[in-house]
Coordinates of C-alpha atoms and ligand atoms in Angstrom, one line a residue:
X1 CA -108.7 18.3 -22.0
X2 CA -108.3 21.9 -20.8
X3 CA -105.2 23.4 -20.2
X4 CA -105.1 25.7 -16.5
X5 CA -102.3 28.5 -17.0
X6 CA -100.3 26.9 -14.1
X7 CA -100.5 23.7 -16.2
X8 CA -99.3 26.0 -19.3
X9 CA -96.4 28.0 -16.8
X10 CA -95.1 24.1 -16.1
X11 CA -94.8 23.9 -19.4
X12 CA -91.8 23.3 -21.2
X13 CA -89.1 24.3 -19.2
X14 CA -86.3 21.8 -20.7
X15 CA -87.0 23.6 -24.0
X16 CA -87.0 26.8 -22.7
X17 CA -83.9 26.4 -20.8
X18 CA -82.7 24.4 -24.4
X19 CA -83.5 27.6 -26.3
X20 CA -82.3 30.0 -23.8
X21 CA -78.7 27.7 -23.5
X22 CA -78.1 27.4 -27.0
X23 CA -78.8 31.6 -28.1
X24 CA -76.7 32.0 -25.4
X25 CA -73.7 30.3 -27.5
X26 CA -74.4 27.0 -24.5
X27 CA -74.2 23.6 -24.3
X28 CA -76.7 21.4 -25.0
X29 CA -79.3 20.3 -22.5
X30 CA -78.3 16.1 -22.3
X31 CA -81.3 15.0 -24.8
X32 CA -79.9 16.9 -27.1
X33 CA -76.1 15.6 -27.3
X34 CA -75.6 13.2 -29.9
X35 CA -73.0 10.3 -27.9
X36 CA -70.1 8.5 -28.8
X37 CA -72.2 6.7 -31.3
X38 CA -73.6 9.3 -32.9
X39 CA -76.5 8.6 -31.4
X40 CA -79.3 10.8 -29.1
X41 CA -78.9 10.0 -25.2
X42 CA -82.6 8.9 -24.1
X43 CA -84.7 11.7 -22.3
X44 CA -84.8 11.7 -18.8
X45 CA -87.0 11.2 -16.5
X46 CA -87.6 14.4 -15.9
X47 CA -87.2 16.0 -19.0
X48 CA -90.3 13.4 -20.0
X49 CA -92.4 14.8 -17.7
X50 CA -91.4 18.3 -17.8
X51 CA -93.1 18.2 -20.9
X52 CA -96.8 16.7 -19.9
X53 CA -96.3 19.9 -17.2
X54 CA -95.1 18.3 -14.2
X55 CA -91.5 17.1 -12.4
X56 CA -90.3 13.6 -10.9
X57 CA -88.0 14.1 -8.7
X58 CA -86.3 11.5 -6.0
X59 CA -85.5 12.1 -2.3
X60 CA -81.9 12.9 -1.0
X61 CA -80.7 12.3 2.7
X62 CA -77.6 14.6 3.0
X63 CA -75.5 12.0 3.8
X64 CA -75.9 9.9 0.5
X65 CA -74.1 13.4 -1.1
X66 CA -71.0 12.4 -0.3
X67 CA -71.2 9.2 -2.6
X68 CA -71.1 11.7 -5.9
X69 CA -71.6 9.1 -8.0
X70 CA -75.2 9.0 -6.5
X71 CA -75.8 12.4 -7.1
X72 CA -73.9 13.8 -9.7
X73 CA -76.9 11.3 -11.4
X74 CA -79.6 12.6 -9.1
X75 CA -79.0 15.9 -10.2
X76 CA -78.7 15.4 -13.8
X77 CA -82.0 13.0 -14.2
X78 CA -84.3 14.4 -11.7
X79 CA -86.0 18.4 -10.8
X80 CA -86.9 17.7 -7.9
X81 CA -85.6 16.9 -4.7
X82 CA -87.0 16.1 -0.8
X83 CA -84.9 16.3 1.7
X84 CA -85.0 12.7 3.5
X85 CA -84.0 14.3 6.9
X86 CA -82.7 17.2 7.6
X87 CA -85.8 19.6 7.1
X88 CA -87.6 17.9 10.8
X89 CA -88.2 19.3 13.1
X90 CA -85.7 17.1 15.5
X91 CA -82.5 18.7 12.4
X92 CA -84.7 22.3 12.7
X93 CA -84.9 23.0 16.1
X94 CA -82.8 20.6 18.3
X95 CA -82.8 22.2 21.2
X96 CA -85.9 25.1 22.6
X97 CA -86.5 28.7 20.2
X98 CA -82.7 27.6 18.6
X99 CA -83.0 26.8 15.1
X100 CA -80.1 25.0 13.2
X101 CA -80.3 24.8 9.2
X102 CA -77.3 23.0 7.9
X103 CA -78.6 20.4 7.3
X104 CA -80.9 21.0 5.6
X105 CA -79.3 24.0 3.6
X106 CA -77.0 21.2 2.3
X107 CA -79.5 20.1 0.3
X108 CA -81.3 23.4 -0.6
X109 CA -77.6 24.0 -1.7
X110 CA -77.6 21.3 -3.6
X111 CA -80.2 21.3 -5.2
X112 CA -80.0 25.1 -6.3
X113 CA -77.0 23.7 -8.3
X114 CA -78.0 21.5 -9.9
X115 CA -81.5 22.7 -11.3
X116 CA -83.9 20.6 -8.8
X117 CA -86.7 22.8 -7.2
X118 CA -87.6 21.6 -3.9
X119 CA -90.0 20.1 -1.3
X120 CA -89.9 20.8 2.8
X121 CA -90.6 17.9 4.2
X122 CA -91.9 18.5 7.3
X123 CA -93.0 20.2 9.7
X124 CA -94.6 18.6 12.2
X125 CA -95.1 15.1 12.7
X126 CA -95.5 12.1 15.1
X127 CA -92.2 11.8 14.4
X128 CA -88.6 13.1 14.7
X129 CA -89.5 14.5 17.3
X130 CA -86.8 17.0 19.8
X131 CA -86.5 15.4 22.7
X132 CA -87.5 18.9 24.8
X133 CA -90.7 18.9 23.1
X134 CA -91.6 14.8 23.4
X135 CA -91.0 15.1 27.2
X136 CA -92.4 18.8 28.2
X137 CA -95.7 18.9 29.7
X138 CA -97.2 21.4 27.5
X139 CA -100.3 23.3 28.0
X140 CA -102.5 23.8 24.8
X141 CA -101.7 27.2 25.2
X142 CA -97.7 26.5 25.7
X143 CA -97.7 23.9 22.5
X144 CA -99.6 25.6 19.9
X145 CA -96.9 28.3 20.9
X146 CA -94.4 26.4 20.2
X147 CA -96.1 24.7 17.1
X148 CA -96.4 28.4 15.2
X149 CA -93.1 29.2 16.8
X150 CA -91.6 26.7 14.8
X151 CA -93.1 26.9 12.0
X152 CA -92.8 30.5 11.2
X153 CA -88.9 30.4 11.6
X154 CA -88.8 27.3 9.4
X155 CA -91.2 28.5 6.2
X156 CA -89.8 31.7 6.5
X157 CA -85.7 30.5 6.1
X158 CA -86.6 28.0 3.4
X159 CA -89.3 30.7 2.0
X160 CA -88.3 30.7 -2.0
X161 CA -86.1 28.1 -1.2
X162 CA -89.1 25.5 -1.0
X163 CA -91.6 25.7 -3.7
X164 CA -94.0 23.0 -1.7
X165 CA -93.8 21.5 2.3
X166 CA -95.7 18.9 3.5
X167 CA -97.4 21.1 6.6
X168 CA -98.2 18.2 8.4
X169 CA -97.7 14.6 8.0
X170 CA -99.9 11.4 9.1
X171 CA -102.2 12.7 10.7
X172 CA -104.9 10.2 10.2
X173 CA -104.7 6.8 12.0
X174 CA -105.8 3.1 9.6
X175 CA -109.1 4.0 10.1
X176 CA -110.0 7.6 10.0
X177 CA -109.8 8.7 13.0
X178 CA -107.5 11.4 14.5
X179 CA -103.8 10.0 15.0
X180 CA -103.2 10.8 18.5
X181 CA -100.0 12.6 18.4
X182 CA -98.5 15.0 21.3
X183 CA -100.3 18.1 19.1
X184 CA -103.6 16.1 18.6
X185 CA -103.8 15.1 22.0
X186 CA -102.0 18.0 23.5
X187 CA -104.0 20.5 22.0
X188 CA -107.1 18.9 19.9
X189 CA -107.8 18.4 15.9
X190 CA -107.3 22.3 15.1
X191 CA -103.5 21.9 15.4
X192 CA -103.9 21.4 12.0
X193 CA -105.9 24.8 10.7
X194 CA -103.9 26.7 12.7
X195 CA -100.7 24.7 11.5
X196 CA -101.6 26.0 7.5
X197 CA -102.6 29.5 9.0
X198 CA -99.1 29.9 10.4
X199 CA -97.6 28.4 7.4
X200 CA -99.2 30.6 4.9
X201 CA -98.7 33.4 6.9
X202 CA -95.0 33.3 6.8
X203 CA -94.6 32.4 3.2
X204 CA -97.9 33.4 1.0
X205 CA -96.5 31.5 -2.1
X206 CA -95.0 28.2 -0.9
X207 CA -98.1 25.3 -1.8
X208 CA -99.0 23.8 1.9
X209 CA -99.7 19.5 1.6
X210 CA -100.7 17.5 3.5
X211 CA -99.1 14.5 4.0
X212 CA -99.4 10.3 4.5
X213 CA -98.9 7.3 3.4
X214 CA -102.2 4.5 2.7
X215 CA -104.1 7.0 1.4
X216 CA -103.5 5.8 -2.2
X217 CA -106.5 3.8 -2.8
X218 CA -109.8 4.9 -2.1
X219 CA -110.7 3.8 1.9
X220 CA -111.6 5.0 5.5
X221 CA -107.8 6.9 5.7
X222 CA -107.8 9.1 3.3
X223 CA -111.9 8.9 2.9
X224 CA -110.7 10.9 5.6
X225 CA -108.6 13.6 4.1
X226 CA -111.4 14.4 1.7
X227 CA -113.3 15.0 4.5
X228 CA -111.0 16.9 6.2
X229 CA -109.9 18.8 2.8
X230 CA -112.9 20.1 1.8
X231 CA -114.0 20.9 5.6
X232 CA -110.7 23.0 5.4
X233 CA -111.5 24.9 2.1
X234 CA -114.8 25.7 3.2
X235 CA -113.6 27.0 6.5
X236 CA -110.9 29.3 3.7
X237 CA -108.0 27.7 6.1
X238 CA -105.4 27.6 3.1
X239 CA -104.5 23.7 1.9
X240 CA -103.0 23.9 -1.2
X241 CA -102.3 20.0 -2.2
X242 CA -102.3 16.5 -1.0
X243 CA -99.5 14.1 -0.8
X244 CA -99.8 10.8 -1.0
X245 CA -97.0 8.7 -0.2
X246 CA -97.0 6.2 -1.4
X247 CA -94.5 3.2 -0.1
X248 CA -95.6 0.2 -2.0
X249 CA -95.1 -3.4 -1.5
X250 CA -96.0 -6.0 -3.7
X251 CA -96.7 -8.4 -1.3
X252 CA -99.9 -5.9 0.2
X253 CA -101.4 -5.8 -3.5
X254 CA -102.1 -2.8 -6.3
X255 CA -103.9 0.2 -4.3
X256 CA -107.3 0.0 -5.3
X257 CA -108.8 3.6 -7.5
X258 CA -105.7 4.8 -7.5
X259 CA -106.9 7.5 -10.0
X260 CA -110.1 8.0 -9.6
X261 CA -108.5 8.7 -5.7
X262 CA -106.2 10.8 -7.5
X263 CA -109.2 12.7 -9.7
X264 CA -111.5 13.2 -6.1
X265 CA -108.9 15.1 -4.0
X266 CA -108.4 17.4 -7.8
X267 CA -112.1 18.2 -8.0
X268 CA -111.6 19.1 -4.2
X269 CA -109.5 22.5 -6.2
X270 CA -106.6 21.6 -4.9
X271 CA -103.3 19.8 -6.4
X272 CA -102.1 15.8 -5.6
X273 CA -98.8 14.9 -5.8
X274 CA -97.1 11.1 -5.0
X275 CA -94.3 12.1 -2.7
X276 CA -92.9 9.8 -1.2
X277 CA -93.0 7.0 -4.3
X278 CA -91.4 3.1 -3.5
X279 CA -92.8 -0.1 -4.5
X280 CA -90.7 -3.2 -2.2
X281 CA -90.9 -6.9 -2.5
X282 CA -90.0 -9.7 -0.3
X283 CA -86.0 -10.5 -0.8
X284 CA -84.7 -12.4 -3.1
X285 CA -85.7 -10.0 -6.0
X286 CA -86.2 -12.5 -8.8
X287 CA -87.4 -11.9 -12.8
X288 CA -91.4 -11.8 -12.3
X289 CA -91.1 -9.5 -9.1
X290 CA -88.9 -7.3 -10.7
X291 CA -91.6 -7.8 -14.1
X292 CA -94.9 -7.2 -11.5
X293 CA -92.9 -4.3 -9.2
X294 CA -92.2 -2.1 -12.9
X295 CA -95.9 -2.5 -13.9
X296 CA -96.7 -0.4 -11.0
X297 CA -94.6 1.5 -11.3
X298 CA -95.8 1.7 -14.8
X299 CA -99.4 2.7 -13.6
X300 CA -98.1 4.8 -10.8
X301 CA -96.7 7.3 -13.0
X302 CA -99.8 6.7 -16.3
X303 CA -102.5 7.6 -12.9
X304 CA -100.9 10.6 -11.6
X305 CA -100.2 11.6 -15.6
X306 CA -104.5 10.9 -16.5
X307 CA -104.9 13.6 -13.5
X308 CA -104.8 17.7 -14.4
X309 CA -103.8 18.7 -11.7
X310 CA -101.5 16.0 -10.3
X311 CA -98.1 17.7 -10.5
X312 CA -95.6 15.2 -10.0
X313 CA -93.8 12.4 -8.8
X314 CA -91.1 11.9 -6.1
X315 CA -89.5 8.4 -5.2
X316 CA -88.0 8.5 -2.3
X317 CA -84.4 7.5 -3.0
X318 CA -83.8 6.1 -6.3
X319 CA -81.8 3.4 -6.4
X320 CA -81.1 0.3 -4.2
X321 CA -78.3 1.7 -2.9
X322 CA -79.9 3.7 -0.5
X323 CA -83.1 3.1 0.5
X324 CA -84.6 3.2 4.1
X325 CA -86.5 -0.5 3.1
X326 CA -83.5 -2.6 4.3
X327 CA -83.5 -1.2 7.9
X328 CA -87.4 -1.0 8.8
X329 CA -88.4 -3.7 6.8
X330 CA -85.3 -6.0 7.7
X331 CA -86.2 -9.1 4.3
X332 CA -87.5 -6.2 1.9
X333 CA -85.9 -4.1 -0.1
X334 CA -85.1 -3.9 -3.7
X335 CA -88.3 -0.9 -4.0
X336 CA -86.6 1.6 -6.7
X337 CA -86.0 2.0 -10.5
X338 CA -82.5 1.6 -10.2
X339 CA -79.8 -1.3 -9.0
X340 CA -77.5 -1.1 -6.2
X341 CA -75.3 -0.3 -9.2
X342 CA -77.3 2.8 -10.5
X343 CA -78.1 0.7 -13.3
X344 CA -82.0 0.6 -14.4
X345 CA -84.1 -1.8 -13.4
X346 CA -87.6 -2.8 -15.5
X347 CA -89.2 -0.2 -13.5
X348 CA -86.9 3.2 -15.0
X349 CA -88.0 0.9 -18.3
X350 CA -91.8 1.1 -17.4
X351 CA -92.1 4.6 -16.1
X352 CA -90.2 6.0 -19.0
X353 CA -92.5 4.4 -21.4
X354 CA -95.6 6.0 -19.4
X355 CA -94.2 10.0 -19.3
X356 CA -92.2 9.1 -22.5
X357 CA -95.9 8.4 -23.7
X358 CA -97.7 11.1 -22.3
X359 CA -95.4 13.2 -23.9
X360 CA -95.5 12.9 -27.4
X361 CA -99.1 13.6 -26.4
X362 CA -98.8 16.7 -25.7
X363 CA -96.3 17.5 -27.8
X364 CA -98.7 16.6 -30.5
X365 CA -101.6 19.0 -28.6
X366 CA -99.1 21.8 -28.7
Ligands
G3I401 O1 -79.3 10.8 13.0 C1 -79.2 9.8 14.3 C2 -77.4 9.1 13.3 O2 -77.7 10.8 14.3 C3 -77.0 8.0 14.9 O3 -76.4 8.0 14.1 C4 -78.0 6.7 13.4 C5 -77.6 5.4 14.2 O4 -79.0 4.9 13.7 O5 -79.6 7.6 13.5 C6 -79.5 8.5 12.6 O6 -81.2 9.1 12.9 C7 -81.7 7.8 12.2 C8 -82.1 9.1 10.8 O7 -82.9 8.8 9.5 C9 -81.2 9.9 10.0 O8 -80.7 9.4 9.0 C10 -82.9 6.7 12.3 O9 -82.0 6.0 13.1 C11 -83.9 6.5 12.0 O10 -84.7 5.9 11.7 C12 -84.0 7.6 10.4 O11 -84.8 7.6 9.4 C13 -86.0 7.6 8.4 C14 -87.3 7.7 8.8 O12 -87.9 8.9 7.3 C15 -87.5 7.8 10.5 O13 -89.4 7.0 10.7 C16 -85.7 7.7 7.2 O14 -84.7 7.8 7.1 C17 -86.4 8.5 6.0 O15 -86.3 7.9 4.9 C18 -87.8 8.5 6.5 O16 -89.0 8.6 5.9 C19 -90.1 8.7 6.3 C20 -90.5 9.8 6.0 O17 -90.4 11.6 6.9 C21 -91.8 10.2 6.0 N1 -93.3 8.9 4.8 C22 -92.0 7.6 6.1 C23 -90.8 7.5 5.7 C24 -90.4 6.6 5.5 O18 -90.6 5.9 6.7

């Protein structure tokens, strides 16, 4: 498989960090640390992913940082995080023209203290918009100017601190038509290209993504993004990646042709990321459901690993202790690879095994 410079630059940062630590006489990285019984500690998911040139991350919401046991494990096991809520419009511009980055900065500071990269989420979405915006009766020009001002301020504030931005989140319906959000209804579809251009103007280096759920399979919704991104690229609009959220549910079936779907987006010349992975089930969980869930986590991980430009995987939280699912889908849950007590579930082992196989293959090739 040809390795791109981008890939090489992503490979081996764990190895480099370990070498640098040795040179500086510092303690070795946790993966190389001997346990009390003399056994080597298992490598973390991110250390394994890093050996393939990818990251493995988990989203986090601000209140969860107060759970120190949870926050410490997040900081040691993962290499990337996404702010679950605190970079959304209602949090960052609660009053027109008044920006508040307190909560988002808390996530960035935490991430920096643990050495995690940060995905910015999200510059525009139809949910979690402030009342002043949704209750206004804006002309197209007015809303365009509000959107530009929001994007410019938020991206400028986080310049150099986030590596990816979900510029536009969930802008398509299931049938592949544009979602009739406030931006579409007021401005028309051109808001998407404009949003990407304004984000690029504010930070030339951050990777700009479109992001959505139910786009993991080949189908009307992912087709719509494929067509849109192809056209944006042809028009010279800055779009760098496509985020597949991957909020999956055992009862809904595994997304068909996931790997092929990731590949066709990569073939457009963009990156792909799995951005919000979780796999819920109807409660109570049992051994069979947990085994099926593990199989799916393994399949998603291998699908990403099979595509050169699939740059990483982020789970939407990592433990059943903190998850959005029970609140949104009553009677469902148990969606994450760690249980409420922060113990590994079979899903963890499946992810680890998939990453480990790819890491060993990568090691042999270099
Ligand atoms: O901030 C208020 C707080 O003031 C109030 O006391 C409390 C009472 O319920 O609610 C708080 O707001 C909640 C917010 O999370 C912050 O915690 C909302 O009720 C709650 O609905 C909101 O849920 C978030 C959801 O997006 C909103 O749709 C979830 O935490 C967040 O994980 C979820 O994330 C989305 C991604 O952004 C996009 N993809 C889907 C994903 C899951 O829905």
